[in-house]
Short mmCIF file of C-alpha atoms and ligand atoms in Angstrom, two decimals:
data_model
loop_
_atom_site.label_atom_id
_atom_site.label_comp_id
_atom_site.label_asym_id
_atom_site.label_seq_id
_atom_site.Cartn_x
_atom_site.Cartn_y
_atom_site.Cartn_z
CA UNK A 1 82.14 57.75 107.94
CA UNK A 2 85.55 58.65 106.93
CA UNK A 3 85.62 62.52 106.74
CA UNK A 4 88.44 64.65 105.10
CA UNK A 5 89.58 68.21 106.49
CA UNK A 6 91.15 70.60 104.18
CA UNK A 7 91.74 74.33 104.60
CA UNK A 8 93.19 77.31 103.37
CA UNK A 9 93.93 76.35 100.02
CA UNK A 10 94.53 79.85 98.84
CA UNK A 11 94.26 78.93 95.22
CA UNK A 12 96.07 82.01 93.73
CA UNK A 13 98.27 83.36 96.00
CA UNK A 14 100.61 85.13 94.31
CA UNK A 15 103.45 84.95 95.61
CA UNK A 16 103.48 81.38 95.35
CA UNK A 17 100.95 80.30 92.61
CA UNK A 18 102.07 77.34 90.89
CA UNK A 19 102.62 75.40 94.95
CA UNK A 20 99.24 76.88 96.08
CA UNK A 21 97.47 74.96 92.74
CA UNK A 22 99.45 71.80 93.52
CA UNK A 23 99.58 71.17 96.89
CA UNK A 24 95.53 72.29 96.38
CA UNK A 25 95.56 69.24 93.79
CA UNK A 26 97.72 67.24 95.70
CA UNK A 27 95.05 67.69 99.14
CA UNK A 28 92.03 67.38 97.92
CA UNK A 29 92.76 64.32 95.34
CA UNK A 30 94.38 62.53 98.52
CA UNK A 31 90.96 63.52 100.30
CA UNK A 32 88.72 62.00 97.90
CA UNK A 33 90.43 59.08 97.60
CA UNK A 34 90.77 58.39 101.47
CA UNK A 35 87.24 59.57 102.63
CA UNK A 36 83.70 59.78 102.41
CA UNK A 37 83.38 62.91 102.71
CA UNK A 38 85.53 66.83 102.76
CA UNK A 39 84.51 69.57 104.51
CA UNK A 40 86.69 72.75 103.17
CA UNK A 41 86.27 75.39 106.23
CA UNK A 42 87.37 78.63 104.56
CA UNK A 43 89.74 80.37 101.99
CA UNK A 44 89.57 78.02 99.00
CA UNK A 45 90.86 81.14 96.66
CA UNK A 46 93.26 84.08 98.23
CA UNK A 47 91.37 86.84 96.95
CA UNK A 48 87.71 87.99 96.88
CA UNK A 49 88.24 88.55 93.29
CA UNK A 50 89.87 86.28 91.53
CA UNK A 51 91.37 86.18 88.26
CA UNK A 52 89.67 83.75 85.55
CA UNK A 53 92.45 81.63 85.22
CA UNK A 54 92.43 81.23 88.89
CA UNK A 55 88.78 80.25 89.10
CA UNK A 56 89.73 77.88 86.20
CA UNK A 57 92.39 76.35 88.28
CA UNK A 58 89.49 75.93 91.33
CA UNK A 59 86.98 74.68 88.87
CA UNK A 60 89.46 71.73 87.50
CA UNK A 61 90.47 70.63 90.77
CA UNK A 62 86.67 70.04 92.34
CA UNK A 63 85.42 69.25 88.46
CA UNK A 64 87.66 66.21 88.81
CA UNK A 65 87.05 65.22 92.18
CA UNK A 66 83.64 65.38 91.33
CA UNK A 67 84.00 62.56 89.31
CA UNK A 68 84.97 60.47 91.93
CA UNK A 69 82.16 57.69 92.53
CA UNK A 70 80.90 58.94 95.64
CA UNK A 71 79.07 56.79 98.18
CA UNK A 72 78.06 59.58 100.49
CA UNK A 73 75.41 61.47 99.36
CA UNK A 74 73.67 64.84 100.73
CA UNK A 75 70.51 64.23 101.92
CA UNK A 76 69.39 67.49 103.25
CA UNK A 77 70.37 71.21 103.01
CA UNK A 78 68.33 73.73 105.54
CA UNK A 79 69.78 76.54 104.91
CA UNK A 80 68.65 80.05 107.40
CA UNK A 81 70.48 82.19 104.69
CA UNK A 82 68.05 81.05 102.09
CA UNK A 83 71.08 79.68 100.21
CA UNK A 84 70.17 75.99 98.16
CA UNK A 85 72.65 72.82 97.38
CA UNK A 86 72.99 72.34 93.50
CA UNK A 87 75.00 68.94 94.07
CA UNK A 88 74.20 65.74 96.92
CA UNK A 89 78.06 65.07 96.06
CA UNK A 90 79.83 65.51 99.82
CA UNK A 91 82.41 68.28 99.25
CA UNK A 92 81.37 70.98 101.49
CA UNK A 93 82.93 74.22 102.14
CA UNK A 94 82.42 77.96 103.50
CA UNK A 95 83.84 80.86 102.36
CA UNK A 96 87.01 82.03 104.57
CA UNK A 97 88.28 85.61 105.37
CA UNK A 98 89.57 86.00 102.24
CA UNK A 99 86.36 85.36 100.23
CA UNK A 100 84.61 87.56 102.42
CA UNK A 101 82.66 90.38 100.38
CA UNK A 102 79.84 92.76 101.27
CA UNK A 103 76.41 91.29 102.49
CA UNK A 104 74.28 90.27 99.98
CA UNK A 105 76.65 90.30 97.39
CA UNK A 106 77.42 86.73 95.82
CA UNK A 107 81.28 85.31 96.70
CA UNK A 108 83.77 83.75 94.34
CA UNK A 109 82.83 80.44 96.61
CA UNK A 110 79.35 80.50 95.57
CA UNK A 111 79.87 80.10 91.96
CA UNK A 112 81.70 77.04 92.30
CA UNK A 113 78.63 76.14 94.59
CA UNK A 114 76.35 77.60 91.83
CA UNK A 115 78.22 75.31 89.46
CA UNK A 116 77.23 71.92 91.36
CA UNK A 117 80.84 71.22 92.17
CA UNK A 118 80.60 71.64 95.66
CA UNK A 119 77.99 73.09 98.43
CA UNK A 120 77.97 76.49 100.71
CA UNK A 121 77.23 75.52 103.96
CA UNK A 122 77.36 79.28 105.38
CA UNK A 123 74.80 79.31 107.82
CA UNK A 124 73.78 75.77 106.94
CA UNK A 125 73.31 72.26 108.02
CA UNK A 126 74.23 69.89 105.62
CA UNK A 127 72.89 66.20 106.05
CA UNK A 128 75.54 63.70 104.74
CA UNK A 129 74.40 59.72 104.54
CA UNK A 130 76.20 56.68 104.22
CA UNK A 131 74.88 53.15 104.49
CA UNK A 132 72.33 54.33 107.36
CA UNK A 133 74.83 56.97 108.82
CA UNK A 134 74.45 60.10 109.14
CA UNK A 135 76.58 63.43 109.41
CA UNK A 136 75.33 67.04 109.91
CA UNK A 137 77.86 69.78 109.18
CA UNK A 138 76.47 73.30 110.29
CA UNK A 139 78.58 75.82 108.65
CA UNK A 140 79.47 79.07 109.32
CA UNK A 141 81.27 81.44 106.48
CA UNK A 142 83.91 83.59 107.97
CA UNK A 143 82.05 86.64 109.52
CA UNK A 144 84.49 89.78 110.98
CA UNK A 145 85.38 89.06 114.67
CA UNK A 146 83.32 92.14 115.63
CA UNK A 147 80.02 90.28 114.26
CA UNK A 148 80.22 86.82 115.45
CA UNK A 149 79.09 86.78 118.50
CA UNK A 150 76.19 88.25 117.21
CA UNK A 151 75.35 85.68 114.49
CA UNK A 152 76.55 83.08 116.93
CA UNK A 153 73.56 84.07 118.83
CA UNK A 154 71.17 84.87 115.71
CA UNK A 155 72.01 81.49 114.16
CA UNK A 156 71.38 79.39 117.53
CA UNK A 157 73.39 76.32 115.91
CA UNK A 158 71.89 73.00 117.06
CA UNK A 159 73.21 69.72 116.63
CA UNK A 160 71.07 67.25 114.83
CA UNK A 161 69.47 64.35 116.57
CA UNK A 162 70.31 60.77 115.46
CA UNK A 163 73.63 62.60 113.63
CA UNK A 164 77.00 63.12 114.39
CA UNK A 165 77.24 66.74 114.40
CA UNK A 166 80.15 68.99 113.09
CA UNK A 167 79.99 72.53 113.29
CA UNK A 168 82.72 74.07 111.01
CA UNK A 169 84.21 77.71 110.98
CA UNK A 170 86.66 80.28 109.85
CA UNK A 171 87.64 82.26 112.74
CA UNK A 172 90.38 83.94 114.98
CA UNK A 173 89.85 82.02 118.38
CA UNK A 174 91.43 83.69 121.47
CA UNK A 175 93.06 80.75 123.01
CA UNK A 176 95.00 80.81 119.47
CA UNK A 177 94.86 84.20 119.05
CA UNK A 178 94.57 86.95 121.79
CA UNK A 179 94.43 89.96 120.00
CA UNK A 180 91.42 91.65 120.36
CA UNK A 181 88.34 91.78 122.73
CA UNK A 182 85.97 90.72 119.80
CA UNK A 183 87.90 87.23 119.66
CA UNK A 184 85.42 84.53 120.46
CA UNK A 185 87.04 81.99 122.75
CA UNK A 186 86.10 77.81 122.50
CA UNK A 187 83.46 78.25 125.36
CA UNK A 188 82.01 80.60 123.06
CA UNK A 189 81.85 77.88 120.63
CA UNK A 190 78.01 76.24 120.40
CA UNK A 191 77.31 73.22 122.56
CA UNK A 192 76.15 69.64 121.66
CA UNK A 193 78.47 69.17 118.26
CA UNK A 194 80.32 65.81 118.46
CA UNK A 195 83.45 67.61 116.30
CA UNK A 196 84.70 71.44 115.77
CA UNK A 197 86.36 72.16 112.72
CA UNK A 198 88.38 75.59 112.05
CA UNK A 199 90.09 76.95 109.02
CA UNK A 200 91.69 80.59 109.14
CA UNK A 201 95.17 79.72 111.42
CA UNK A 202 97.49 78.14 108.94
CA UNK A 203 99.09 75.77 111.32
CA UNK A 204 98.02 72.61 112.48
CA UNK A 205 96.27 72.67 115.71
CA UNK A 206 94.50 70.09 117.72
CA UNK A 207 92.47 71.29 121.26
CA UNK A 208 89.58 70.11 122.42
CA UNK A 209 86.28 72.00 123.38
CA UNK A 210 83.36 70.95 125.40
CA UNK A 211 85.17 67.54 125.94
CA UNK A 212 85.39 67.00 122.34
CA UNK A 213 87.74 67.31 119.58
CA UNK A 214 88.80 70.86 117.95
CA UNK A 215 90.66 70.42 114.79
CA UNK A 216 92.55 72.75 112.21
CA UNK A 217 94.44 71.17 109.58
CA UNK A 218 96.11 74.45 108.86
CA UNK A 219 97.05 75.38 105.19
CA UNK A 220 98.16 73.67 102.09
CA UNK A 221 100.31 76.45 100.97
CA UNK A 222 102.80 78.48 102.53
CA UNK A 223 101.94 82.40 103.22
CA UNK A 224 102.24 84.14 106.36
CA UNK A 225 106.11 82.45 106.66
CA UNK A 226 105.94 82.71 110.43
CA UNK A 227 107.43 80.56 112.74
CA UNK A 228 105.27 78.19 113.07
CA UNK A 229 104.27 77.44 109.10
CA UNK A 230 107.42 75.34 109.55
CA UNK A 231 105.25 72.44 110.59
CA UNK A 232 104.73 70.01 107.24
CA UNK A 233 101.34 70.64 105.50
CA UNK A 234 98.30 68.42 104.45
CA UNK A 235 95.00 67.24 105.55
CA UNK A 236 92.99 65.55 108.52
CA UNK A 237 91.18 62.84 108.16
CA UNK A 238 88.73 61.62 110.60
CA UNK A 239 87.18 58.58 111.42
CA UNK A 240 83.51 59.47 112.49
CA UNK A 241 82.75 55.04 114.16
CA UNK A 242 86.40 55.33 115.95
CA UNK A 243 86.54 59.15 116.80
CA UNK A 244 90.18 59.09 115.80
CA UNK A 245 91.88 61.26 113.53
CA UNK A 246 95.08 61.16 111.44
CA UNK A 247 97.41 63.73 109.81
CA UNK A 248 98.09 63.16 105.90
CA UNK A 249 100.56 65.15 104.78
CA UNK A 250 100.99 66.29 101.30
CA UNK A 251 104.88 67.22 99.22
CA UNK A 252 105.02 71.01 100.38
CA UNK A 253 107.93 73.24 99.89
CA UNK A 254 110.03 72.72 102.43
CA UNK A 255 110.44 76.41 104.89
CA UNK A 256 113.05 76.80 107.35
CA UNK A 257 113.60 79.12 110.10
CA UNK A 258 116.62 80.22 111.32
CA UNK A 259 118.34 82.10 113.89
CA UNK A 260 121.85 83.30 113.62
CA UNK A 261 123.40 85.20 116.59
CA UNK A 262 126.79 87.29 115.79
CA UNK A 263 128.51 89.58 118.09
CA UNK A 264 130.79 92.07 116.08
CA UNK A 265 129.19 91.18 112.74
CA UNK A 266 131.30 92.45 109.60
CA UNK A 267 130.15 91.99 106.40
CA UNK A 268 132.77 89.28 105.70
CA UNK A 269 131.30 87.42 109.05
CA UNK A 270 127.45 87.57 108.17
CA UNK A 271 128.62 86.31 104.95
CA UNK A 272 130.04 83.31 106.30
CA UNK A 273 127.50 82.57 108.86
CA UNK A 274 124.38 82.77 106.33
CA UNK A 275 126.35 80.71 103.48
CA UNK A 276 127.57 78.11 105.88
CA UNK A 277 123.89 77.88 107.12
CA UNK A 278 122.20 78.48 103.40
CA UNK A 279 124.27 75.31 102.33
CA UNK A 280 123.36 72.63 105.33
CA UNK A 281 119.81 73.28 104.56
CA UNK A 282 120.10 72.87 100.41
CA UNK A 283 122.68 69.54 101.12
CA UNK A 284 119.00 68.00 102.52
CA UNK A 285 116.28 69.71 100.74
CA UNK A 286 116.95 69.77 96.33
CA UNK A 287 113.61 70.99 96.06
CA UNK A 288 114.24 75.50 96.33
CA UNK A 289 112.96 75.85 99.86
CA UNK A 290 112.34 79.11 101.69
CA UNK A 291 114.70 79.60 103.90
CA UNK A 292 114.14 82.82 106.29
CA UNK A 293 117.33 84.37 108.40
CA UNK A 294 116.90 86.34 111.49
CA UNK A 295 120.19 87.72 112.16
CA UNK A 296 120.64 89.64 115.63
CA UNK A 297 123.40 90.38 117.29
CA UNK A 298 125.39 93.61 117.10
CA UNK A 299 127.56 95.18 114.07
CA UNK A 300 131.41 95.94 114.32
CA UNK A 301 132.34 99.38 114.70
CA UNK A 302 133.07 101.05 111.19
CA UNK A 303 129.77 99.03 109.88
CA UNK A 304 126.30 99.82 109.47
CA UNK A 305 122.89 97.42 108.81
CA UNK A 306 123.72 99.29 105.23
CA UNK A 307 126.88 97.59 104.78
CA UNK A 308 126.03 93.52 105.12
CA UNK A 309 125.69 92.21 101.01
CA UNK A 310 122.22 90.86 102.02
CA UNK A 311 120.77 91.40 98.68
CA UNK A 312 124.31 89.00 97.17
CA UNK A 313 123.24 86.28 99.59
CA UNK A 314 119.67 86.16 98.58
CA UNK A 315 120.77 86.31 94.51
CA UNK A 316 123.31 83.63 95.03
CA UNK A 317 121.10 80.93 95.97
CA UNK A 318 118.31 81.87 94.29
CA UNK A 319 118.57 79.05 91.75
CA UNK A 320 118.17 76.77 95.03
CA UNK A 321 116.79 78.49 97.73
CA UNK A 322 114.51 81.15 98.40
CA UNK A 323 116.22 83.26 101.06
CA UNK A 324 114.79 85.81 103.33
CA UNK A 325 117.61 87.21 105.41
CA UNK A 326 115.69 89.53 108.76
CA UNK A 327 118.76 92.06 109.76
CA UNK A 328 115.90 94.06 112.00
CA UNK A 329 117.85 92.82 115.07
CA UNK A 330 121.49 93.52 114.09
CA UNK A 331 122.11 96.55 116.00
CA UNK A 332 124.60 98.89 115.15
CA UNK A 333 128.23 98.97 117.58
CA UNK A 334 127.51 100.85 120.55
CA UNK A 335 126.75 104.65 119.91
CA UNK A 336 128.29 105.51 123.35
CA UNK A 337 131.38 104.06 122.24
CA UNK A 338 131.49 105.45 118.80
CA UNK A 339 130.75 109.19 120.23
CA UNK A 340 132.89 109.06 123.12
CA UNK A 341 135.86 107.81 120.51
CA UNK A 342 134.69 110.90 118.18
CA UNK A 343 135.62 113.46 121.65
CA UNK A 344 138.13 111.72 122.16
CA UNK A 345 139.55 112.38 118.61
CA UNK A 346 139.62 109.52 117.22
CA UNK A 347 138.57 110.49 113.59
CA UNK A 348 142.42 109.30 112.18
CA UNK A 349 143.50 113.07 112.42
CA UNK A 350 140.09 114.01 110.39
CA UNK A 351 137.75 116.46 111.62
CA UNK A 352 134.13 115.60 111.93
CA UNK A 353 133.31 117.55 108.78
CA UNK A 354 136.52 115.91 106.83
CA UNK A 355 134.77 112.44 107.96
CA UNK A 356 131.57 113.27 106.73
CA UNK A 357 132.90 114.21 103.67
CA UNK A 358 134.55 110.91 103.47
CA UNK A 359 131.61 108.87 104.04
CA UNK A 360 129.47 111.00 101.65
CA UNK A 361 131.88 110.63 98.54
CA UNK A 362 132.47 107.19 99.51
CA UNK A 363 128.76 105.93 99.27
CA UNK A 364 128.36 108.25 96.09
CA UNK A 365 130.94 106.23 94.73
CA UNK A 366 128.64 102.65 95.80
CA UNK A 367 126.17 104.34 94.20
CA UNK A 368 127.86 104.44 90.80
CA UNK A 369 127.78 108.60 90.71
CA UNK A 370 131.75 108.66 90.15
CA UNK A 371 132.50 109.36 87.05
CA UNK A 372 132.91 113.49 86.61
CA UNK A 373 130.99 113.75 89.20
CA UNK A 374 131.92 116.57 91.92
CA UNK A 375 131.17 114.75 94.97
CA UNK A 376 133.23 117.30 97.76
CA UNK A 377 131.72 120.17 95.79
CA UNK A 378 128.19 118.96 96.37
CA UNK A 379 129.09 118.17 100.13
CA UNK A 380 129.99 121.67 100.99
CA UNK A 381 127.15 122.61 99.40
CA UNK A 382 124.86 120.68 101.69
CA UNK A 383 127.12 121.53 104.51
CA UNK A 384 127.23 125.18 103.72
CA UNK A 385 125.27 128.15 106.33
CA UNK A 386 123.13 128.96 103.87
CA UNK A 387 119.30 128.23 104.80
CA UNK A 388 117.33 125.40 103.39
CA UNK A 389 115.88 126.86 100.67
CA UNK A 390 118.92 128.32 99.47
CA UNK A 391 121.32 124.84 100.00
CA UNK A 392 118.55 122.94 97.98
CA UNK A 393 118.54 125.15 95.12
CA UNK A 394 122.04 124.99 94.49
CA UNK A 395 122.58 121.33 95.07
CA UNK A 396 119.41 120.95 92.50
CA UNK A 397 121.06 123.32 90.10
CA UNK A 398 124.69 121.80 90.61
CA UNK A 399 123.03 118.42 89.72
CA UNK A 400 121.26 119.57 86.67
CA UNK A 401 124.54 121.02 85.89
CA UNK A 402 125.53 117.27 85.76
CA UNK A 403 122.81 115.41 84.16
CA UNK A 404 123.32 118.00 81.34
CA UNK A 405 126.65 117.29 80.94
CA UNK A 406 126.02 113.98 81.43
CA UNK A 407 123.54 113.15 79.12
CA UNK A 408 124.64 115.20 76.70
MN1 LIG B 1 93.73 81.59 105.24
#
């Protein structure tokens, strides 16, 4: 039997909601035309509670694969969470992470399982048959890392005799993932399945675990924009006679990551280096990728992070690119250097408080607060002996003073 894997569809996300419904579309059409069977493990919508229009968008894509004229048929449902099948069609799934709501409250998942358009194999094993062959898919929904040990253990999944046996997730594993104690690792993973499916991890990842294959197809939209989303996206599918397994990918927007070192960075310089970069990527990709920055390095003296036109970058490619431009490792010029020059008296014949003043006016100005406005007046306010209470009630009134006037 010809099985397809797709995960982490996300239908909804916001931030990208027109690529999470197509490349959703785009998956799960190409997995009902190339296989038998899917098996969805986790986080078909990005929210627990979606939005009608985003449970519309859900219910058209699996309505019309529906309609495909399936060969594989479920055969059996036992179910330990009492749960039933409303469909024999094969498009299986469990409810991920983000799905996740309080025990014994219905998810978003289980309407469209409700609904006959596909089956909720949480704590499940579903039979799927095919000209004499058989496949048994124990599910398990996402369940918080602190519990899943303990339904691990509850559950007792067993693979079916005369089947071949998948047992499909939605979980952090610690090989992948090594951030917390609670992290099941693969040898935590139950014995005697002939395939291990994951969702949750959004990249692609292929291991194996008790000698046999552990797959993740990763997501079919781009949201966590780490490094390694940069990997193209789509679906698995596997051959159940051959036990081989292909990637499919599916059109995804394209996201690039990249790292831009500059010593003495001016504004003029990061400029240069982001645009030059910016443009190589946009000559090979027409179609608006995301393009994230990371800038480190350090900044040239008379700069701060302030100072680099970040936000003009981003708005001057929007049209073509979405930018993301990281200036979290930029580090300003050497303090040492900058306070050693200050006792040394190099202010250009200014004292400290004259330089201060300077700066302050200056960035008023930036700010647009020019026009009438007494910038040195409000300085030696702030800078004045008085104590705090006292400073901010006259800078308050002195900028009443000037809204009055202002507005007036
Ligand atoms: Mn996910």
């Amino acid at each position: 039997m010809k099985l397809a894997i797709v995960s982490d569809l996300h239908i909804g996300y916001e931030r990208f909601e027109e690529d999470a419904y197509k490349q959703a579309c785009e998956a799960l059409i190409a997995a009902a035309e190339e296989a038998d069977a899917i098996l969805v493990p986790g986080d078909v919508f990005d929210k627990r509670s979606p939005k009608p229009d985003v449970i519309a968008q859900a219910i058209n894509i699996f309505r019309d694969i529906s309609k495909k004229k399936w060969r594989a048929r479920i055969t059996q449902f036992n179910s330990s969470a009492g749960s039933k099948s409303y469909t024999d069609i094969p498009v299986i799934a469990i409810p991920g992470t983000h799905e996740r709501v309080a025990e014994g409250k219905d998810n978003v998942l289980k309407l469209l399982a409700l609904a006959g358009l596909i089956v909720d194999a949480s704590e499940s094993q579903v039979v799927i048959e095919l000209d004499g062959e058989k496949v048994a898919v124990f599910g398990l929904g996402g369940v918080s890392e602190e519990r899943v040990r303990e339904v691990l253990q509850r559950l007792d999944p067993k693979p079916m005799d005369g089947a071949f046996n998948v047992f499909m997730m939605h979980q952090s594993v610690y090989e992948l993932l090594p951030f917390g104690e609670d992290i099941i690792k693969y040898a935590d993973l139950p014995k005697g399945f002939d395939l291990y499916i994951n969702g949750h991890i959004h990249n692609r990842i292929e291991a194996m675990v008790h000698g046999k294959k552990f797959l993740i197809p990763g997501s079919t939209v781009l949201t966590q924009l780490k490094d390694g989303e940069q990997d193209p996206k789509g679906l698995i599918l596997f051959d159940t006679k051959k036990y081989t397994h292909e990637f499919r990918p599916i059109n995804s927007r394209k996201f690039i990551v990249i790292d831009i070192k500059i010593d003495d960075a001016s504004p003029k310089l990061v400029t240069k280096h982001c645009e030059d970069e910016i443009e190589k990527v946009i000559a090979r990709h027409k179609d608006r990728p995301i393009i994230r920055i990371k800038l480190q390095g350090s900044i040239a003296s008379g700069f701060t992070s302030i100072d680099m036109p970040l936000r003009s970058i981003v708005s001057k490619y929007s049209q073509k690119a979405i930018v993301e431009i990281d200036s979290s490792k930029l580090k300003s010029a050497n303090w040492g250097d900058g306070i050693k020059g200050l006792q040394e008296g190099e202010t250009g014949g200014m004292t400290i408080k004259e330089l201060g003043m300077t700066t302050f006016v200056s960035k008023l100005k930036d700010g647009k607060l020019d026009s009438g406005f007494d910038a040195r007046r409000l300085f030696e306010i702030l800078s004045s002996d008085q104590n705090r209470e006292k400073t901010l009630k006259s800078a308050l009134e002195m900028l009443e003073e000037f809204g009055e006037k202002g507005s007036g």
